[in-house]
Coordinates of C-alpha atoms and ligand atoms in Angstrom, one line a residue:
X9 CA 21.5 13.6 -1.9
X10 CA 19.7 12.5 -4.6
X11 CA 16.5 10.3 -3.9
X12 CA 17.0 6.9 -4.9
X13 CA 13.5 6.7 -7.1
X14 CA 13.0 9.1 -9.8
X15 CA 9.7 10.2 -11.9
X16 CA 11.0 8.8 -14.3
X17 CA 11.0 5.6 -12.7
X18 CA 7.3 5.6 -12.0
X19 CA 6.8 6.3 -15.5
X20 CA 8.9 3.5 -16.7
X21 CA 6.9 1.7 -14.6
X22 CA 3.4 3.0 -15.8
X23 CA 4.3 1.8 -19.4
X24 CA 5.4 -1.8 -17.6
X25 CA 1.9 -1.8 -16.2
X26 CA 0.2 -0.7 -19.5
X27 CA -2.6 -3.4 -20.3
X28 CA -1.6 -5.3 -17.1
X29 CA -2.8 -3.4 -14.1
X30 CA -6.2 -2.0 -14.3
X31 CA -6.4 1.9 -14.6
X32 CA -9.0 2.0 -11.5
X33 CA -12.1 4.5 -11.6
X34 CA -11.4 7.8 -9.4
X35 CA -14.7 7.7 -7.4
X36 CA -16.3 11.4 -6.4
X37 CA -19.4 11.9 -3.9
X38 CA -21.6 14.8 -3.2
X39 CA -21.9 13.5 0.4
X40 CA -18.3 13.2 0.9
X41 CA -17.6 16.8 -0.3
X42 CA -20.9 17.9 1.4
X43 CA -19.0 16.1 4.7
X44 CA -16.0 17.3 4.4
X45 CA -16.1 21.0 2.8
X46 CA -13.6 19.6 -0.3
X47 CA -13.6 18.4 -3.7
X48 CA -13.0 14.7 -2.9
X49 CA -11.1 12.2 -5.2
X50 CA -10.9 8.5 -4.5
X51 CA -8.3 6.8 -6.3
X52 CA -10.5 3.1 -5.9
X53 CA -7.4 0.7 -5.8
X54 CA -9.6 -2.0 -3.9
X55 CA -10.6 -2.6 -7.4
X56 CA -7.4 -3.3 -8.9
X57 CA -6.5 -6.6 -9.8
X58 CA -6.1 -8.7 -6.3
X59 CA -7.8 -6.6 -4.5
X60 CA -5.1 -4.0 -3.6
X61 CA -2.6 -1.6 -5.2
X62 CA 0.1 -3.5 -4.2
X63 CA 0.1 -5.4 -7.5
X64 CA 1.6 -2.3 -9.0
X65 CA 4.6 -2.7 -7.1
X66 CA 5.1 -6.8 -7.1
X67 CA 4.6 -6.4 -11.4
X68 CA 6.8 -4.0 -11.8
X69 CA 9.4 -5.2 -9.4
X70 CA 9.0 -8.9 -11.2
X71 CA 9.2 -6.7 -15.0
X72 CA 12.2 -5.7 -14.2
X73 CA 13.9 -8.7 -14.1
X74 CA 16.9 -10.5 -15.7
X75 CA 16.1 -13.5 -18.1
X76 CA 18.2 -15.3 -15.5
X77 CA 16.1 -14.3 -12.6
X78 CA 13.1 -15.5 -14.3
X79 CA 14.8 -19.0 -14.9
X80 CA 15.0 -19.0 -10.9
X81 CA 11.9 -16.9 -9.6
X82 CA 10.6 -14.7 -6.8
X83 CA 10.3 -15.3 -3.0
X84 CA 8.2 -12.5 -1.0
X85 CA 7.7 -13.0 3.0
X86 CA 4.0 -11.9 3.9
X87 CA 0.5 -13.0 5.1
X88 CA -1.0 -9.9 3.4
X89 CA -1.6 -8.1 -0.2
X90 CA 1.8 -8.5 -0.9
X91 CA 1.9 -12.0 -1.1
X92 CA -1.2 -12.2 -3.5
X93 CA 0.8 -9.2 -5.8
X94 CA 3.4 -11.2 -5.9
X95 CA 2.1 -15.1 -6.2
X96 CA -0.5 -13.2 -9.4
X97 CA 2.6 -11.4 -11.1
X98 CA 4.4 -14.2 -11.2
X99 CA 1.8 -16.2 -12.5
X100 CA 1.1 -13.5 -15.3
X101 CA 5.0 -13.4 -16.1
X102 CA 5.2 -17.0 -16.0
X103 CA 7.7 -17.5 -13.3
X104 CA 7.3 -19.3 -10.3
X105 CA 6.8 -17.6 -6.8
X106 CA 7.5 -19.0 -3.5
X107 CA 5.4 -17.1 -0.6
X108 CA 6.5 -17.5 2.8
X109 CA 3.6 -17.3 5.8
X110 CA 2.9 -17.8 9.4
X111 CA 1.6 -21.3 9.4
X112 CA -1.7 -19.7 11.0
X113 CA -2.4 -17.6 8.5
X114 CA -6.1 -17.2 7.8
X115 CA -6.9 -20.0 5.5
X116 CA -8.9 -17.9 3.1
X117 CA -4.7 -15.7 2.6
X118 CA -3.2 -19.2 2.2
X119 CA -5.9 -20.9 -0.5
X120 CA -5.7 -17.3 -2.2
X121 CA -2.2 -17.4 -2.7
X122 CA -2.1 -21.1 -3.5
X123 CA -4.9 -20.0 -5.8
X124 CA -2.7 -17.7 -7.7
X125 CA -0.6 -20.5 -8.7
X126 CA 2.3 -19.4 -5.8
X127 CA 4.4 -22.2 -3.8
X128 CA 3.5 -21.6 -0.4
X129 CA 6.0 -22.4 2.6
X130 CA 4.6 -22.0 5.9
X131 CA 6.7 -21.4 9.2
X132 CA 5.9 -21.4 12.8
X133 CA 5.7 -17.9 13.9
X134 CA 6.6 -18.6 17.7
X135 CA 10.0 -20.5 16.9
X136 CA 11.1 -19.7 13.4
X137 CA 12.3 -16.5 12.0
X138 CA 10.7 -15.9 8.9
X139 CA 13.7 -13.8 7.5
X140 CA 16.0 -16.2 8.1
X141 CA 13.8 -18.8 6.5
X142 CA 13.2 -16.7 3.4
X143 CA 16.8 -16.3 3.1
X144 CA 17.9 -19.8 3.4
X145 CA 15.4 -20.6 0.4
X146 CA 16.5 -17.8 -2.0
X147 CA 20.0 -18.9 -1.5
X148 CA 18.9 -22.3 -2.0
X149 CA 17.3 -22.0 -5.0
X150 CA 19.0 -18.6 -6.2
X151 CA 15.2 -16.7 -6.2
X152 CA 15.1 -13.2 -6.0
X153 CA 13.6 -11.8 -2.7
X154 CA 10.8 -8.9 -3.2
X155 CA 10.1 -7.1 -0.2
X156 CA 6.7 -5.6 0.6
X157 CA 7.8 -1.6 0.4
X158 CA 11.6 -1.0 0.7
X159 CA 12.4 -1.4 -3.0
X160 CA 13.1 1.2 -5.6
X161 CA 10.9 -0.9 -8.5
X162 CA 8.0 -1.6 -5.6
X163 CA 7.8 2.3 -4.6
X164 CA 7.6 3.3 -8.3
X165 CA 4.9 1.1 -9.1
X166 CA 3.1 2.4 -6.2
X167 CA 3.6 6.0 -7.8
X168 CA 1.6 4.9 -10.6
X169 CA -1.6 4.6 -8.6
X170 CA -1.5 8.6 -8.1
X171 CA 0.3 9.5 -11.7
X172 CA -3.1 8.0 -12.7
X173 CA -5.4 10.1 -10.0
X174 CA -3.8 13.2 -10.9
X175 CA -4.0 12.9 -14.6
X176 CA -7.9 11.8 -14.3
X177 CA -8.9 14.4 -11.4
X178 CA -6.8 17.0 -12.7
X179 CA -4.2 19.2 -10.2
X180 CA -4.8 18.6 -6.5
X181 CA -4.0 20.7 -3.7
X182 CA -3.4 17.5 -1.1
X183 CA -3.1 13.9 -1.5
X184 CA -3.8 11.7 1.3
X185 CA -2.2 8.2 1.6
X186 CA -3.1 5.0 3.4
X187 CA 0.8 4.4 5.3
X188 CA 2.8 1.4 6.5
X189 CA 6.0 1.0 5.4
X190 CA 5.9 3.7 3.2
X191 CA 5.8 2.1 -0.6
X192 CA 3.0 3.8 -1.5
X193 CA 3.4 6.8 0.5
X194 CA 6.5 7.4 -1.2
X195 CA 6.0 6.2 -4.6
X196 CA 2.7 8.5 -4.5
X197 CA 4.7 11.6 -3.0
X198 CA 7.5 11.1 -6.1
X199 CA 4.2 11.4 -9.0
X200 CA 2.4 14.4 -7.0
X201 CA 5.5 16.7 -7.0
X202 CA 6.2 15.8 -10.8
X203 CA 2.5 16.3 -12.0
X204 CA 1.2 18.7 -9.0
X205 CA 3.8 20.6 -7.7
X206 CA 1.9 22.8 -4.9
X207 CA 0.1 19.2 -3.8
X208 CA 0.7 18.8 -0.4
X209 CA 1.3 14.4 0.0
X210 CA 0.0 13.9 4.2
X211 CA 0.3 10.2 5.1
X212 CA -2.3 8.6 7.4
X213 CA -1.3 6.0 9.8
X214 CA -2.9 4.2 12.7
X215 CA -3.2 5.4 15.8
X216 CA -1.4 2.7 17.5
X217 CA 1.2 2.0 15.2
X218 CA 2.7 5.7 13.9
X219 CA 6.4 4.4 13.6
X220 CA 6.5 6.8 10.5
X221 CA 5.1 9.5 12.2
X222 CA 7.5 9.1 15.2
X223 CA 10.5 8.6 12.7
X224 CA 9.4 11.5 10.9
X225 CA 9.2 14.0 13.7
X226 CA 12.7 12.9 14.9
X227 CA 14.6 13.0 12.0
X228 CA 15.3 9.2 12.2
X229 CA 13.7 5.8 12.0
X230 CA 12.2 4.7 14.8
X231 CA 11.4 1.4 15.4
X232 CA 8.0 0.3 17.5
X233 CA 6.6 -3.0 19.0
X234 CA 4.0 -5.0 16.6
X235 CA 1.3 -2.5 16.7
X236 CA -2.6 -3.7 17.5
X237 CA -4.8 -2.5 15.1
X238 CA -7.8 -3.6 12.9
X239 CA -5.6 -1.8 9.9
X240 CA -3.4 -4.9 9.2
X241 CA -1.8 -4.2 6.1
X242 CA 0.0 -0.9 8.3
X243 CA 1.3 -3.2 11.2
X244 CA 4.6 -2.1 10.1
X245 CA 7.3 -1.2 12.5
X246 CA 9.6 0.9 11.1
X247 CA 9.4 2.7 7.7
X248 CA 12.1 1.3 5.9
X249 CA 15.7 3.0 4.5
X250 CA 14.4 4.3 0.6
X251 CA 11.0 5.1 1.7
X252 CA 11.9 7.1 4.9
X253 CA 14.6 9.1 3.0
X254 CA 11.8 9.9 0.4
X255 CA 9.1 10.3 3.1
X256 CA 11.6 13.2 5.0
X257 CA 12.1 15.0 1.4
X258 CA 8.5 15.4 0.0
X259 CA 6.0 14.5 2.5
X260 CA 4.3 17.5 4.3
X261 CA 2.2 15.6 7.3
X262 CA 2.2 12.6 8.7
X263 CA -1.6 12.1 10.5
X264 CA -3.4 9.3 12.2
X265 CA -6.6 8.2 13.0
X266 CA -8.4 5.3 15.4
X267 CA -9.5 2.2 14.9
X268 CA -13.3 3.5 15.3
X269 CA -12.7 6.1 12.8
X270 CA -11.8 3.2 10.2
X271 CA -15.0 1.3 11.4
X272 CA -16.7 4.5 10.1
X273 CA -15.1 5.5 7.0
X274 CA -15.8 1.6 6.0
X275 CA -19.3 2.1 7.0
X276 CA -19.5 5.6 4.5
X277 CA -18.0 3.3 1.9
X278 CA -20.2 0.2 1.9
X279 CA -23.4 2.5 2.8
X280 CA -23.0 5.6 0.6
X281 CA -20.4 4.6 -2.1
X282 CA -21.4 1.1 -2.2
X283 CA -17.7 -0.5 -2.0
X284 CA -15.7 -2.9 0.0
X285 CA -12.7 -1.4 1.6
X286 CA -10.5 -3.2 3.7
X287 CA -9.4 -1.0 7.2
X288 CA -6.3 -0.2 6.0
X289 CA -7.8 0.9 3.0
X290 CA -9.8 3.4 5.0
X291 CA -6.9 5.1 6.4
X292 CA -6.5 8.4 3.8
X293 CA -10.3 8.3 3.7
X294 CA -10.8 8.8 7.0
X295 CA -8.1 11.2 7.5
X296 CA -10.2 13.6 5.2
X297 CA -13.5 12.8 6.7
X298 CA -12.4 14.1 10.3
X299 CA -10.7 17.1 8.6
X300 CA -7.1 16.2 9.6
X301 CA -5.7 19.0 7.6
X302 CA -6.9 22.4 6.3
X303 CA -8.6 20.9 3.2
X304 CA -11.5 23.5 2.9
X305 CA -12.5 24.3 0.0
X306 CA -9.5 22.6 -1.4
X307 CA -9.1 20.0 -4.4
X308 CA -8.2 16.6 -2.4
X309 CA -7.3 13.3 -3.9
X310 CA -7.7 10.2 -1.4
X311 CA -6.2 6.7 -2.0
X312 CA -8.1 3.8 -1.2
X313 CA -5.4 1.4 -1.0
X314 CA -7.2 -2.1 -0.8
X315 CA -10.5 -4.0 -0.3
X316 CA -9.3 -7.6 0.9
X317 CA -11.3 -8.0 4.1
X318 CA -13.2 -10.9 5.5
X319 CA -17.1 -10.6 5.2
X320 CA -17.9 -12.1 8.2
X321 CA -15.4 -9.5 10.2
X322 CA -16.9 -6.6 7.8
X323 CA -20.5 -7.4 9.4
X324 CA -19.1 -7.7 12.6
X325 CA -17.7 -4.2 12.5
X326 CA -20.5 -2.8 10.9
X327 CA -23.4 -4.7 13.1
Ligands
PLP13 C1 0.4 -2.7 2.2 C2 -0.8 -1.9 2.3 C3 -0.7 -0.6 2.7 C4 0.6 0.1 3.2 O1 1.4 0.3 2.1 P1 3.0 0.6 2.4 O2 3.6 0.7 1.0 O3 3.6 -0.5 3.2 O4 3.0 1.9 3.1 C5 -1.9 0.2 2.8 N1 -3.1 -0.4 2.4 C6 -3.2 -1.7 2.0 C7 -4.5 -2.2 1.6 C8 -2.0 -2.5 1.9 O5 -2.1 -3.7 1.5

């Protein structure tokens, strides 16, 4: 069966992102290789525009668009970096967004999306269902829904963020990505076996919540409960239909690592590299700096997904 995103697709997308996404820095560090025995590359999407690469999805998704979906905008569901991709790109494309989050969101989320210029509907997360909600407003106002990973235009923009590593760092011999529902897993897996074909992809999950991992090993999506973890941004509970049947086909590993082991890699970050990462950002990072995989003296390319965290929680984890 063929897989439902192509390179091709994350190509197209590249040249939608041209001059709109930032081309972020690939970050190397003698300690990191010193720590880990590899040639490290970080792919530093915490410094893309909002903070996370999910902008390269939610513009590329929103490019793609009919002139009579514009007319009648974008709806995304989401407390997280999704909802700030999509409230920006909509601003930048001139269309209006409507973002729907729990009402107790943290208020710095809601102002943020607000900020970006994005209607935001709030529901109550103990008696409404948010997905019935979202859908009674597209259908109300004929807006076109986005979703946060399970979308052939949002998976190829996330392949752009290692088309780019790879053609900066050169070929790799493993990639490791930050996993939730899989957008950027797969859209990432789709670019390495284009542009490095012997690169082994290994998505990193949390501990607690390994619902691709699980799905992986047995051949079929499996669904968990709401997992706790500090990574928020992979509390996902199933990987969804596209990126699981890419995930099956072109990922090697799926690994996981703790909730301490974040704490840490965000500690190496601010302390060595001098950058903010967010926990889920820290999830490929960390991976690599507790050897998960064979990676001596191998070339290794690392996504750092995102660096929206809360400074007062950052201190806390790092006191
Ligand atoms: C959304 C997100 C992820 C997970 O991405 P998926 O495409 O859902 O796998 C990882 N890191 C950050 C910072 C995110 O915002």
């Amino acid at each position: 069966m063929p897989l439902p995103v192509t390179y091709a697709d994350v190509a197209a997308a590249a040249k939608h992102l041209e001059g709109a996404a930032h081309r972020t820095p690939v970050l190397i560090s003698t300690t990191a290789n010193e720590m880990t025995g590899a040639q490290v590359f970080f792919k530093a999407e915490n410094l893309q525009r909002m903070g996370a690469f999910k902008f390269r999805g939610a513009y590329n998704a929103i490019a793609k668009l009919s002139p009579e979906q514009r007319k009648r905008g974008v709806l995304a569901f989401s407390s997280g970096n999704h909802a700030q991709a999509i409230a920006l790109s909509a601003r930048l494309a001139g269309i209006a967004a409507v973002i729907v989050m729990p009402s107790d969101a943290p208020p710095l989320k809601l102002a943020a999306t607000r900020g970006y210029g994005a209607e935001v509907i709030t529901y109550d997360r103990m008696k409404e269902d948010r997905e019935a909600l979202a859908k009674k407003i597209s259908d109300e106002r004929g807006m076109t829904m986005i979703p946060p990973f399970d979308h052939p235009d949002v998976i190829a923009g996330q392949g752009t963020a290692a088309k780019e590593l790879i053609e900066d760092a050169g070929p790799l011999d493993y990639l490791f990505v930050c996993l939730g529902g899989g957008g950027l897993t797969s859209g990432c897996a789709i670019a390495a076996h284009e542009l490095a074909p012997n690169c082994k992809v290994i998505g990193v999950e949390p501990e607690a919540g390994n619902d691709v991992q699980q799905s992986f090993r047995k051949g079929e999506i499996v669904k968990i409960p709401v997992p706790v973890t500090i990574a928020d941004g992979a509390q996902t509970q199933a990987p969804g239909l596209l990126t699981f049947a890419i995930i099956r086909e072109l990922v090697s590993d799926i690994v996981t690592v703790s909730d301490p082991q974040l704490i840490e890699a965000m500690r190496f970050f601010v302390s060595r590299m001098k950058i903010v990462v967010e926990p889920t950002g820290c999830l490929a990072a960390a991976a690599v700096f507790n050897r998960l995989a064979d990676i001596k003296g191998k070339r290794v390319g690392v996504i750092i997904s995102g660096g929206n965290v809360d400074p007062a929680a950052l201190g806390r984890w790092l006191a």
